mmCIF file of C-alpha atoms in Angstrom:
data_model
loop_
_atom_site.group_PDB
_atom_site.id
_atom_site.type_symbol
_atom_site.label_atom_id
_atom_site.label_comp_id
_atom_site.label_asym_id
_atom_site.label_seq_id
_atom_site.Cartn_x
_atom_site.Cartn_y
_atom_site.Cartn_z
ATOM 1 C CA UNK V 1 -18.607 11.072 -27.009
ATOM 2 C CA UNK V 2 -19.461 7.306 -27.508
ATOM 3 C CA UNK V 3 -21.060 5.426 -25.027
ATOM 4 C CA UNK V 4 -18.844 2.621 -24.785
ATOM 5 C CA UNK V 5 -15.302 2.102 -24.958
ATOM 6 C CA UNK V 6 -12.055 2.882 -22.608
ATOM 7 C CA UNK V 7 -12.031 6.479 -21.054
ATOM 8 C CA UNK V 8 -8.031 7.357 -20.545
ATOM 9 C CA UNK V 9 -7.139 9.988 -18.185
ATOM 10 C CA UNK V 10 -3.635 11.421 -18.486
ATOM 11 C CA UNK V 11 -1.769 13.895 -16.526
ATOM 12 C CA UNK V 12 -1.149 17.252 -18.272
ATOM 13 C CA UNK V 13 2.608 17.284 -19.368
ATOM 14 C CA UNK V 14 5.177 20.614 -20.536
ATOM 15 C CA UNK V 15 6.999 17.608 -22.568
ATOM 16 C CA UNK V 16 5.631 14.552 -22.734
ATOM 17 C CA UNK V 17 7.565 11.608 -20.425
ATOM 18 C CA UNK V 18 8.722 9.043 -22.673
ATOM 19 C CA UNK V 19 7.215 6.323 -20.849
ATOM 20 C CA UNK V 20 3.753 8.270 -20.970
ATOM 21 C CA UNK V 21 4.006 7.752 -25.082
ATOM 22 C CA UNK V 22 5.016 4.425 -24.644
ATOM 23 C CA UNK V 23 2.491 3.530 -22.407
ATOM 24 C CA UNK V 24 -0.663 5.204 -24.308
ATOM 25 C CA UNK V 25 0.878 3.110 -27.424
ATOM 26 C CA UNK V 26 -0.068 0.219 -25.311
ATOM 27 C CA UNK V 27 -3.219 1.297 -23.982
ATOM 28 C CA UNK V 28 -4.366 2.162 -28.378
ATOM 29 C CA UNK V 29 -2.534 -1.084 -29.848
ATOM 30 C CA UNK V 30 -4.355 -3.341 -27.557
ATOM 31 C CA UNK V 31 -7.566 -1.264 -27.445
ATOM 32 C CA UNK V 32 -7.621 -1.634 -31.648
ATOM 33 C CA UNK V 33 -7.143 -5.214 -30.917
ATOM 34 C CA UNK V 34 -9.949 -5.799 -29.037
ATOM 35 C CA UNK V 35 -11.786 -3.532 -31.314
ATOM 36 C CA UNK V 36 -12.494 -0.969 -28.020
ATOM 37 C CA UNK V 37 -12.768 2.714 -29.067
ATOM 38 C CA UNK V 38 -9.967 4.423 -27.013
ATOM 39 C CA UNK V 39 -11.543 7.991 -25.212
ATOM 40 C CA UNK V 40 -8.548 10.305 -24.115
ATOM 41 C CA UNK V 41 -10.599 13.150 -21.809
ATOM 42 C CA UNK V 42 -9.824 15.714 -19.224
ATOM 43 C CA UNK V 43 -11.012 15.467 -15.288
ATOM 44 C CA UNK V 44 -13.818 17.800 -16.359
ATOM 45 C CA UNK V 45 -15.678 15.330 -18.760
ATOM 46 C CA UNK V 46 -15.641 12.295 -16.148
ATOM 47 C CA UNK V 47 -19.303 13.755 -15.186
ATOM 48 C CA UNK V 48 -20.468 12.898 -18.731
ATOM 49 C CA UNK V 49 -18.857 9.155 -18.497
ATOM 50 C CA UNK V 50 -20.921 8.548 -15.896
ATOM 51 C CA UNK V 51 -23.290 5.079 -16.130
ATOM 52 C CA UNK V 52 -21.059 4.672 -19.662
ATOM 53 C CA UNK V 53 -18.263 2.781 -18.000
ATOM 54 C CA UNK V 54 -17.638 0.830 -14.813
ATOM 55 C CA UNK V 55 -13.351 2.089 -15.025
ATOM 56 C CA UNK V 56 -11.064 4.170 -16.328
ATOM 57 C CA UNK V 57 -7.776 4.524 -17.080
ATOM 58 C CA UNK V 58 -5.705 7.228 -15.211
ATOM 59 C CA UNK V 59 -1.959 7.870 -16.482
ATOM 60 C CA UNK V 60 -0.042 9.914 -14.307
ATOM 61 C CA UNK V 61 3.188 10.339 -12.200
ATOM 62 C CA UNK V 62 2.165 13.215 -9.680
ATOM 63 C CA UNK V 63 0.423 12.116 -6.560
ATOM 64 C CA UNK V 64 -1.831 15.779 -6.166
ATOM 65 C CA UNK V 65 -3.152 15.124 -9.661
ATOM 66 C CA UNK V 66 -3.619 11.982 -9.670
ATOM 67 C CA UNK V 67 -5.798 12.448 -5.851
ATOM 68 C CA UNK V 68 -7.943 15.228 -7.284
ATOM 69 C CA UNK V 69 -8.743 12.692 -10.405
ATOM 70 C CA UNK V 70 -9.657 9.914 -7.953
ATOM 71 C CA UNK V 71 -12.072 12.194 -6.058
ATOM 72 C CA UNK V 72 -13.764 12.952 -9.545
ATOM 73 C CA UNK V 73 -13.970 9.524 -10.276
ATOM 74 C CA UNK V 74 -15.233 8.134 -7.123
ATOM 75 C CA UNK V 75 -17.866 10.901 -7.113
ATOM 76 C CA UNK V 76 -18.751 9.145 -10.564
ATOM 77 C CA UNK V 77 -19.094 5.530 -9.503
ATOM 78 C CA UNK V 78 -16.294 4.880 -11.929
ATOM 79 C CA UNK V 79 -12.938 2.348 -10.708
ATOM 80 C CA UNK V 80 -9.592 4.019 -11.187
ATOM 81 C CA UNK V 81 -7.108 1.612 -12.902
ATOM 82 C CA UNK V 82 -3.901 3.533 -12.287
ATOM 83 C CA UNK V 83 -0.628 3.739 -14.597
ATOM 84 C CA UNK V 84 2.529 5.435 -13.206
ATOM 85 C CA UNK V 85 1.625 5.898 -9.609
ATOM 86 C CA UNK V 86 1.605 3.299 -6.248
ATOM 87 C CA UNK V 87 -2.367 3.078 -5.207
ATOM 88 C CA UNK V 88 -1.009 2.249 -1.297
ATOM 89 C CA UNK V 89 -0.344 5.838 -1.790
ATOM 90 C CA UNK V 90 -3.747 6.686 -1.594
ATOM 91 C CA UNK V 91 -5.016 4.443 1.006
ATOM 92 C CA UNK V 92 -7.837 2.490 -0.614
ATOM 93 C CA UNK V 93 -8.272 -0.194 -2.771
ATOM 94 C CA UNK V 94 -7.273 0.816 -6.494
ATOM 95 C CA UNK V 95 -6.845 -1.121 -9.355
ATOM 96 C CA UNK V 96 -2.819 -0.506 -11.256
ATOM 97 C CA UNK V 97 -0.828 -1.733 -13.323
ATOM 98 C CA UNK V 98 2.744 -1.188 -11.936
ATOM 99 C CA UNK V 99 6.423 -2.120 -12.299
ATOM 100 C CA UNK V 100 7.929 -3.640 -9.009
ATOM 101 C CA UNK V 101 10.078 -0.748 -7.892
ATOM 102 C CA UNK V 102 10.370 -2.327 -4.199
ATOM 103 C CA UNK V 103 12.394 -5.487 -6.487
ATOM 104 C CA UNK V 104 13.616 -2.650 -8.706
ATOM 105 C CA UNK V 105 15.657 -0.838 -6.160
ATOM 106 C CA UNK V 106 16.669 -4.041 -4.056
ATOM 107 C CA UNK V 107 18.047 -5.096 -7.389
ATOM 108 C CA UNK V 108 20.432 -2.140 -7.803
ATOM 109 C CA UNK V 109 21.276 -2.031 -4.182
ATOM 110 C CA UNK V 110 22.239 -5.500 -3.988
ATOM 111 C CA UNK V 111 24.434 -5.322 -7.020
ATOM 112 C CA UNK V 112 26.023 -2.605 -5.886
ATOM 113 C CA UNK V 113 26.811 -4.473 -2.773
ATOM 114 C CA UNK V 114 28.346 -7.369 -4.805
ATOM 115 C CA UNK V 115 30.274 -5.175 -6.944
ATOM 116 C CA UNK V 116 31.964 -4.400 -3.675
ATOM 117 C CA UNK V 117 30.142 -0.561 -3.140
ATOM 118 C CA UNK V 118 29.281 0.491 0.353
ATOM 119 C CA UNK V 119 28.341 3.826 0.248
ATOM 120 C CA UNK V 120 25.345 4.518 -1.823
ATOM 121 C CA UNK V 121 23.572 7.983 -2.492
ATOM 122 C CA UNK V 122 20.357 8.348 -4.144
ATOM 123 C CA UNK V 123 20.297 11.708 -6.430
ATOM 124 C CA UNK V 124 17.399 12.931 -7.926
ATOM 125 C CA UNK V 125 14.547 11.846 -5.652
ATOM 126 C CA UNK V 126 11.128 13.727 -6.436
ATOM 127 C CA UNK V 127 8.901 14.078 -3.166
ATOM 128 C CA UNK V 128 5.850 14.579 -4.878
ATOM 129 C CA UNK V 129 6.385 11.186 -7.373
ATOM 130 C CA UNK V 130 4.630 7.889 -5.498
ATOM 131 C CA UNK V 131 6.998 6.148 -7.277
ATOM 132 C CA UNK V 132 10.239 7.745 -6.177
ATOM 133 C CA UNK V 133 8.653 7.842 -2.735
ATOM 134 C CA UNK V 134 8.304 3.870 -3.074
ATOM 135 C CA UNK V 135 12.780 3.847 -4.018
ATOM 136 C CA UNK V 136 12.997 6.031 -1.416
ATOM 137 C CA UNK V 137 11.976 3.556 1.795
ATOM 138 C CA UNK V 138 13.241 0.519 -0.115
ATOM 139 C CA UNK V 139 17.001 1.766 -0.981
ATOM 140 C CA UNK V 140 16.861 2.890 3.323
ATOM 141 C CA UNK V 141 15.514 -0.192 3.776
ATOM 142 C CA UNK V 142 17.821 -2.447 1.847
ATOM 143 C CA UNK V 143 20.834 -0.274 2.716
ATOM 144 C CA UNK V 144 20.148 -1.025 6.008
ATOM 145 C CA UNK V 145 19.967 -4.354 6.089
ATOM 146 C CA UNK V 146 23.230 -4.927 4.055
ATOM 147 C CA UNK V 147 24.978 -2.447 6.779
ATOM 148 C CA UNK V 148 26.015 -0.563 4.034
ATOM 149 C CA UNK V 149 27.078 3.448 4.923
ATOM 150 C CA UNK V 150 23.598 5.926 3.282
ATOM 151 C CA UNK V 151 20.474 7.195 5.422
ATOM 152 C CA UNK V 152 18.040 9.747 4.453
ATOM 153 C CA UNK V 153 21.088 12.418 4.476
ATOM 154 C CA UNK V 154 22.381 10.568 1.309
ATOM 155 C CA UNK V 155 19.347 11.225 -0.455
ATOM 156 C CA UNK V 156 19.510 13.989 -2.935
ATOM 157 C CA UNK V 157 15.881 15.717 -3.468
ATOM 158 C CA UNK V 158 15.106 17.541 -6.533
ATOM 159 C CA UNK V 159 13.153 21.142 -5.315
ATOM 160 C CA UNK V 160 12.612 22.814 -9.038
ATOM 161 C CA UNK V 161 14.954 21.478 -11.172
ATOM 162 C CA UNK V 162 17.054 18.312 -11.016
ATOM 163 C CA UNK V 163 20.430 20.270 -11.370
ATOM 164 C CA UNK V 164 19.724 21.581 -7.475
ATOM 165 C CA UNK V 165 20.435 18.107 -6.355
ATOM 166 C CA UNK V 166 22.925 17.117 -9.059
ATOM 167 C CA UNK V 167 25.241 19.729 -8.633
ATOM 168 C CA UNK V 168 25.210 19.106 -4.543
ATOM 169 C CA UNK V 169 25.796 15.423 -5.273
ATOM 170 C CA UNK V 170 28.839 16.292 -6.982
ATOM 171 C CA UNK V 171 29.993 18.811 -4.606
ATOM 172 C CA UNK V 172 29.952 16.034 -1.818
ATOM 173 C CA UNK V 173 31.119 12.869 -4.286
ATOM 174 C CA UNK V 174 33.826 12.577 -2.543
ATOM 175 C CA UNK V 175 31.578 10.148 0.647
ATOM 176 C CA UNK V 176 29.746 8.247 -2.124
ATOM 177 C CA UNK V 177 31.341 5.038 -4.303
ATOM 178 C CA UNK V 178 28.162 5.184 -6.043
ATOM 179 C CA UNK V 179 24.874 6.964 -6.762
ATOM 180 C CA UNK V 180 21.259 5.286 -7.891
ATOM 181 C CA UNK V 181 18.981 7.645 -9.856
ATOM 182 C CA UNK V 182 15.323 6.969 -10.473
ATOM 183 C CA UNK V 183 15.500 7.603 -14.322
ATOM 184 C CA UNK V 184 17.604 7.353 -16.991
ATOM 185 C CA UNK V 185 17.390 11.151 -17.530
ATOM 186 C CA UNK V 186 19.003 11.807 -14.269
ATOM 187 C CA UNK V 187 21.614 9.510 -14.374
ATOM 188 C CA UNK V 188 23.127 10.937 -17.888
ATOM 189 C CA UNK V 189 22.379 14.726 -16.289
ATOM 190 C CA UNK V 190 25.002 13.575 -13.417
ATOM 191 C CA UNK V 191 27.768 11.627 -15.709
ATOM 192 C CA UNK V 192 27.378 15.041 -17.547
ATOM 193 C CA UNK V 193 27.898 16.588 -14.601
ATOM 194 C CA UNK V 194 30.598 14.123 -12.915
ATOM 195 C CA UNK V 195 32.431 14.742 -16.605
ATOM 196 C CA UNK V 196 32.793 18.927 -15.504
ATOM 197 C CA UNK V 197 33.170 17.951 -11.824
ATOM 198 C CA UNK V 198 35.926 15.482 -12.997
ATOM 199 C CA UNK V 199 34.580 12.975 -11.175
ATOM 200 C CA UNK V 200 35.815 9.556 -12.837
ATOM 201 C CA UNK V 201 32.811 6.925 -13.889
ATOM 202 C CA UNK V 202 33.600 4.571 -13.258
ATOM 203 C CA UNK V 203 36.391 4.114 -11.402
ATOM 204 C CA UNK V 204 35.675 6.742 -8.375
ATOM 205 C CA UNK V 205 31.767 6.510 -8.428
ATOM 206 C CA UNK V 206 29.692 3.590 -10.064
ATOM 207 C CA UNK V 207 26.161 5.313 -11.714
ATOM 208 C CA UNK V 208 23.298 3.551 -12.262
ATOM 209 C CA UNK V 209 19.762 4.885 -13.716
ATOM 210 C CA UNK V 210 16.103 3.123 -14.500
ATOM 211 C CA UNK V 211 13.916 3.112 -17.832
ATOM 212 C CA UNK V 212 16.825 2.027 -20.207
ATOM 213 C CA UNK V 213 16.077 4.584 -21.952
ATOM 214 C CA UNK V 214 17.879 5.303 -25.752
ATOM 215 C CA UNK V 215 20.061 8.255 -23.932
ATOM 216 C CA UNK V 216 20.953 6.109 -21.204
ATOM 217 C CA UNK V 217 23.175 3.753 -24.562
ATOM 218 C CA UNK V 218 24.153 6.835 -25.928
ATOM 219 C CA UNK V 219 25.880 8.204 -23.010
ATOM 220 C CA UNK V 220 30.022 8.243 -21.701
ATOM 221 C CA UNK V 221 30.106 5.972 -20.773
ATOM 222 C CA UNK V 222 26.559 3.839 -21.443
ATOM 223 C CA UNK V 223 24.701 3.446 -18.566
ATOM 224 C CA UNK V 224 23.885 0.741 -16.623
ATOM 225 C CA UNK V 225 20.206 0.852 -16.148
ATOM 226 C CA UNK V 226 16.808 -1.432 -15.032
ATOM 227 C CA UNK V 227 15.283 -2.052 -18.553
ATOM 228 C CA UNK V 228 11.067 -1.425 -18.162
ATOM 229 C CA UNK V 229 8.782 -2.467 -20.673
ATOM 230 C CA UNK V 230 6.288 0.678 -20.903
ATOM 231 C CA UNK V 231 4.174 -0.139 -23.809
ATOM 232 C CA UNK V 232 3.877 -3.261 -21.511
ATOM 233 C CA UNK V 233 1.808 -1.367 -19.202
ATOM 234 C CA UNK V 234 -0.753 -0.022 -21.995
ATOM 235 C CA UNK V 235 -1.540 -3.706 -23.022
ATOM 236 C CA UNK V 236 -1.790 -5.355 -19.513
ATOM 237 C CA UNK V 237 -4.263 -1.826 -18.522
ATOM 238 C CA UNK V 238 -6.549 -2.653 -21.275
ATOM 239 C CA UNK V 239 -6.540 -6.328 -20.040
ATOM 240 C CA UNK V 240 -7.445 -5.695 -16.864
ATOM 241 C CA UNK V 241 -9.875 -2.808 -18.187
ATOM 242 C CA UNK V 242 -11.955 -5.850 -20.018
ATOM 243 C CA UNK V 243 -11.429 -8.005 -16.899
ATOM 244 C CA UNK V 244 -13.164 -5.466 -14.575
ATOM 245 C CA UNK V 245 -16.005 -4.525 -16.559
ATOM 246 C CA UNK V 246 -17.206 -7.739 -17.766
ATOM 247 C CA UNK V 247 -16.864 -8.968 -13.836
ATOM 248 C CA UNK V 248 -18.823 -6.933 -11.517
ATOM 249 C CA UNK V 249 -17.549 -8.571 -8.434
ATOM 250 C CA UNK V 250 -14.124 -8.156 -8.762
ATOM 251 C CA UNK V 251 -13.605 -4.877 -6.992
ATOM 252 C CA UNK V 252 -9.825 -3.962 -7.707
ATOM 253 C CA UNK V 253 -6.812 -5.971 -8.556
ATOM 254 C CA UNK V 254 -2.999 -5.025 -9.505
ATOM 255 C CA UNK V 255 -0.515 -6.487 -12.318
ATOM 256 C CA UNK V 256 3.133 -6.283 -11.382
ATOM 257 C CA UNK V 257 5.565 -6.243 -13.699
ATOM 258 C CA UNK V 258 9.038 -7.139 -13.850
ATOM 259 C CA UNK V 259 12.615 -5.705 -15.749
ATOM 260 C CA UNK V 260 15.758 -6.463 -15.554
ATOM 261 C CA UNK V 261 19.055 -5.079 -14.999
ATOM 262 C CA UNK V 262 21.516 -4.054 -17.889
ATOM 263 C CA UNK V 263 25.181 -3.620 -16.928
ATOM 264 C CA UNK V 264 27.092 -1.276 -19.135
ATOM 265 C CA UNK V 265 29.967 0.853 -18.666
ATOM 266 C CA UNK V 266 29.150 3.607 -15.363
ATOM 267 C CA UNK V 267 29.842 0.095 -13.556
ATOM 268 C CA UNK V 268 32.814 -0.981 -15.475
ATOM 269 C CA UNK V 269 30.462 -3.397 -17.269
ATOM 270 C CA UNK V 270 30.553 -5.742 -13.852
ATOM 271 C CA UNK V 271 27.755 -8.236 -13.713
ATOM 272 C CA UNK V 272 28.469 -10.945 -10.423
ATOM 273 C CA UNK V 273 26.021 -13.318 -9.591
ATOM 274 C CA UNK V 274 22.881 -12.394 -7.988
ATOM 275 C CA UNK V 275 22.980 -11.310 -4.651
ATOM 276 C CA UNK V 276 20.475 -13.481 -2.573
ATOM 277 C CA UNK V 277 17.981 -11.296 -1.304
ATOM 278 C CA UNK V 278 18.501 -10.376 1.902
ATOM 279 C CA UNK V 279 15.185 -11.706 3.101
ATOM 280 C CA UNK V 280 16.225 -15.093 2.498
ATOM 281 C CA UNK V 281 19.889 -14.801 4.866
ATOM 282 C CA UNK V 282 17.996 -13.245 7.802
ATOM 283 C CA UNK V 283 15.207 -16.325 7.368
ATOM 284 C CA UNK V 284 18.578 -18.625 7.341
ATOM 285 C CA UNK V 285 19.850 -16.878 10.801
ATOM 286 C CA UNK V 286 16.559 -16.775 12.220
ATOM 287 C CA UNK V 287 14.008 -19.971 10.948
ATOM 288 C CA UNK V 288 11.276 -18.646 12.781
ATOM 289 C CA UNK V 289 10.956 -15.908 10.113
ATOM 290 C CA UNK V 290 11.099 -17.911 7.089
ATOM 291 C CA UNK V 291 7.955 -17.609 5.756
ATOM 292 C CA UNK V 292 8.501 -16.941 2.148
ATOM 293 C CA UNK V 293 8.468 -20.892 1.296
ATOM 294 C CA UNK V 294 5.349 -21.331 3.278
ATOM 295 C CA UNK V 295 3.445 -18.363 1.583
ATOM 296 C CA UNK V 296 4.134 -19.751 -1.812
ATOM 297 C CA UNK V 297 2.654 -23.325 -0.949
ATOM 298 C CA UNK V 298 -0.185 -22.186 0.837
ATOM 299 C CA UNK V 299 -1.073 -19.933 -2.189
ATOM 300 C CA UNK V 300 -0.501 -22.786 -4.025
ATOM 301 C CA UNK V 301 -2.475 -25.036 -2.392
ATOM 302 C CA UNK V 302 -5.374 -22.224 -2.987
ATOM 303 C CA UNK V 303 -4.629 -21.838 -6.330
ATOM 304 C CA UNK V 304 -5.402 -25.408 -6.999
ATOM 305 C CA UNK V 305 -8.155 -26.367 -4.551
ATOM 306 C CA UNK V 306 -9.825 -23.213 -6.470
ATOM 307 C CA UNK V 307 -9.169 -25.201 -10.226
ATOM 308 C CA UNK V 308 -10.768 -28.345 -8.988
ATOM 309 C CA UNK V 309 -13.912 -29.458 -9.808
ATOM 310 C CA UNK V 310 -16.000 -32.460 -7.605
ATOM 311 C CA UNK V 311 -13.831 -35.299 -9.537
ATOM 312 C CA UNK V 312 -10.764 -33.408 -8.631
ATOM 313 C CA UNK V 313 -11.902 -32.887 -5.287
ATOM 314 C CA UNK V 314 -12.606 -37.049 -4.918
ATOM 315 C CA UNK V 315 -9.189 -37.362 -6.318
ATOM 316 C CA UNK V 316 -7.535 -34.966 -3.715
ATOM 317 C CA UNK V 317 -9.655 -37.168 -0.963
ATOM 318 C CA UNK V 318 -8.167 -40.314 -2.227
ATOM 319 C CA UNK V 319 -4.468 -38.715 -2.133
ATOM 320 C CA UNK V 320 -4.866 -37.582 1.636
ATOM 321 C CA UNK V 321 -5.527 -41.380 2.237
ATOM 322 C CA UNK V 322 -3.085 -42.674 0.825
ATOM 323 C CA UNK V 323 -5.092 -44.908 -2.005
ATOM 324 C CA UNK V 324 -2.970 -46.113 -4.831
ATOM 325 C CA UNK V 325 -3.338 -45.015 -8.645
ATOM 326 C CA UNK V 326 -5.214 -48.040 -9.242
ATOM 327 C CA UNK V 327 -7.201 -47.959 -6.335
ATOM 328 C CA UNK V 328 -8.506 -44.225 -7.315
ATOM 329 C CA UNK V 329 -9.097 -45.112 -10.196
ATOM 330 C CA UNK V 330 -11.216 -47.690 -9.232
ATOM 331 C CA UNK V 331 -12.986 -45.848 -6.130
ATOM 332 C CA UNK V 332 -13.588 -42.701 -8.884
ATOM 333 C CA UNK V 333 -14.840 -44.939 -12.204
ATOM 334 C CA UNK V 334 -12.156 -43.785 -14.431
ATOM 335 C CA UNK V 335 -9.635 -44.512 -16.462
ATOM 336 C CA UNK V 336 -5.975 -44.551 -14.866
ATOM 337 C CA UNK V 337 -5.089 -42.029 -18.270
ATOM 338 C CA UNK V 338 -7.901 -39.225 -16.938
ATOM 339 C CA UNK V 339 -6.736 -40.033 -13.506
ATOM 340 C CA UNK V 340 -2.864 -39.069 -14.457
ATOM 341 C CA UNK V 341 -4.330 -35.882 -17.086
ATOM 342 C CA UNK V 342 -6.129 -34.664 -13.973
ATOM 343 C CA UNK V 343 -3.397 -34.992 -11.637
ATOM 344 C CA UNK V 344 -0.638 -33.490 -13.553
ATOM 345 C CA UNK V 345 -3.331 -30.419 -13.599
ATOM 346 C CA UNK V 346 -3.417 -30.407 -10.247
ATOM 347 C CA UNK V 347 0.703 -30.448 -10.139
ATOM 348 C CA UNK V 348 0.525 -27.262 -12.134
ATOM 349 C CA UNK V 349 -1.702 -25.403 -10.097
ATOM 350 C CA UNK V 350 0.027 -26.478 -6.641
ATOM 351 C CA UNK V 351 3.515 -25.370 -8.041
ATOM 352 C CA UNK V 352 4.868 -28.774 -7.640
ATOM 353 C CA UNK V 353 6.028 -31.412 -10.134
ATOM 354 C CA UNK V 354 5.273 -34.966 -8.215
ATOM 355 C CA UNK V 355 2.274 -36.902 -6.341
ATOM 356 C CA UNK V 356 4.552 -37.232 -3.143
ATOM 357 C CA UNK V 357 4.543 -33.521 -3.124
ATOM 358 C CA UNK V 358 1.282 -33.043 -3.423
ATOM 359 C CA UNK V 359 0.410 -35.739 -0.890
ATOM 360 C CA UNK V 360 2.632 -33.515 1.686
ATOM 361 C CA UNK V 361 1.101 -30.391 1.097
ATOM 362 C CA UNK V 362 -2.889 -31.590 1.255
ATOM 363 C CA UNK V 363 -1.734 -33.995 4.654
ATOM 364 C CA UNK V 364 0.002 -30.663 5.989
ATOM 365 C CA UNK V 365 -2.620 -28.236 5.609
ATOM 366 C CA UNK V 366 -5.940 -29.908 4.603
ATOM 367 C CA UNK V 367 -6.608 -31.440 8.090
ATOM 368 C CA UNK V 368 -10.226 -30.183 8.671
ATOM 369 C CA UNK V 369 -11.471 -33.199 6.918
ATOM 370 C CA UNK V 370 -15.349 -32.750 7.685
ATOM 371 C CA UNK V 371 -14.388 -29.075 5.730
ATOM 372 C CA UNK V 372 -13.035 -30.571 3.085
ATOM 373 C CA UNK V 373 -15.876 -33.381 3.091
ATOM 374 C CA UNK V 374 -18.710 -30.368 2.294
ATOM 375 C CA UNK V 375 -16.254 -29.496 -0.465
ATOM 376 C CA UNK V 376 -16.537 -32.624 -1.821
ATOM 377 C CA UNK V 377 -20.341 -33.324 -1.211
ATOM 378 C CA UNK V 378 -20.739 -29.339 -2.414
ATOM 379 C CA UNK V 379 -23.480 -29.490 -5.415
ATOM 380 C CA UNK V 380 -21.731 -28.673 -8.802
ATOM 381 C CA UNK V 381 -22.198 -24.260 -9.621
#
């Protein structure tokens, strides 16, 4: 084994997933890229990696193997970067690169809800899957706060084989105007099975799956389905593989990814506008609670007090009082054109597109002028 490159760990399979090929596409299209030597191994040759490499990649979907793996690679001193599983899951600060399944299923749930549905199952849930754990809270969640008619009896767990919960589903179709499975694969087992049944899709039960997978087009009717980007995952993992080993102090950090939803025919090819999240209506009823707007400024605000440099920070001193374009300029010893290329920098990092916003935000929340003062006096790193 070389002594450099990215060590891949990935959960042994019968078949394959789909998105597990896809994924490890990513991970060796990237790699070649970058000219990194790609190392597929087993848990058992993580003791040889050791003092070779500060992470590794683990692919998986399975929470027990993916905790023995993390015990292996702890005992290593090597950084998991996780692909397929939640790391809250294991209760410690992991690196991941993950799809947002918490705005995955609060997606479907809502459209659903504007598409006039109000009682939901979920079919097909898999205990021992992080992510299906992660649908599972948000669709209770979500159908809870749109008062629709599901709790955790409408949930449909798979025990050996997903035709257990299937079949059930369809024997009690009759409470449900539509179901929510967490794959593709799923979803076209049950309009298979609503076809026998002679359950009618769509017009007595909407279906609607995840992956957009190529079975989920072929099916009767096509599916309507959250489209993922898998080989996605494989090139943001090897990005954040180079950014933790060539930065020692960074100790974990997680991409998010986002999809989008595909309306086809097992919802009658419907597509209403967007439901606004139901976050944002219970901030309307109760202002106290609004804190959405306010988190995006302050990180804002962060993200471009962290960009500046001792010019930008005299700048930002001459905004909070109130001096002129001209009069910065002047005060600062440069040129009115630097002066407007460093503050529509500034714009960009804050999130905002004007001065007056700007000004706002640093008078709001930039009070502790002697602070700010040692920021500005601060010697140059």
């Amino acid at each position: 084994m070389e002594s450099n490159g990215i060590f891949v760990l990935v959960e042994p399979a019968y078949v394959m997933p789909v998105w597990f090929e896809k994924g490890i596409l990513g991970l060796q299209k990237s790699a070649a890229k970058k000219r990194l030597p790609l190392h597929l191994i087993s848990p058992e040759e993580l003791s040889d990696c050791r003092g070779k490499t500060k992470s590794a990649i683990v692919v998986s979907s399975r929470s027990d193997w993916t905790l023995g793996v993390l015990s292996r690679l702890r005992d290593c001193g090597i950084k998991p970067i996780l692909i397929g599983t939640v790391p809250e899951e294991f209760g410690e600060t992991i690196s991941a690169v993950i799809f947002n399944q918490n705005a995955f299923m609060e997606t479907i749930v809502c459209y659903l809800y504007q598409c006039g549905r109000q009682k939901p199952a979920l079919v097909g849930i898999n205990s021992n899957s992080s992510n299906d754990n992660t649908k599972y809270h948000t669709f209770l969640s979500v159908t809870e706060s749109l008062k629709m008619e599901a709790g955790k009896e409408d949930v449909f767990l798979i025990d050996d084989d997903i035709i257990g919960a299937i079949e059930l589903f369809c024997e009690n179709s009759q409470k449900y105007d539509c179901a929510i499975c967490p794959n593709d694969y799923i979803a076209v087992c049950l309009l298979e099975a609503a076809r026998r049944h002679k359950i009618r899709v769509p017009e007595s039960l909407y279906v609607v799956g995840m992956g957009n997978m190529l079975v989920s087009m072929c099916s009767t009717p096509a599916l309507t389905t959250f489209q993922h980007n898998y080989f996605e995952v494989g090139v943001q993992a090897v990005n954040l593989w180079d950014l933790l080993e060539h930065n020692p102090n960074l100790d974990a950090i997680n991409i998010l990814l986002h999809g989008e939803l595909v309306c086809r025919g097992s919802t009658a090819y419907q597509n209403p506008p967007p439901y606004e999240s139901f976050h944002s209506s219970t901030a309307r009823e109760h202002p106290e609670l609004s804190i959405g707007k306010v988190n995006r400024t302050i990180r804002g605000l962060e993200n471009c007090l962290l960009q500046c440099d001792q010019l930008d920070f005299g700048i930002i001193r001459e905004i909070i009082l109130g001096s002129s374009l001209e009069d910065t300029a002047e005060a600062l010893f440069i040129s009115q054109g630097t002066l407007r290329y460093r503050l529509k920098k500034m714009y960009q990092a804050a999130g905002v597109s004007s001065r007056q916003e700007l000004e706002r935000i640093l008078k709001r929340y930039v009070t502790n002028h002697q602070a700010f003062d040692e920021l500005l006096n601060a010697p140059a790193p």
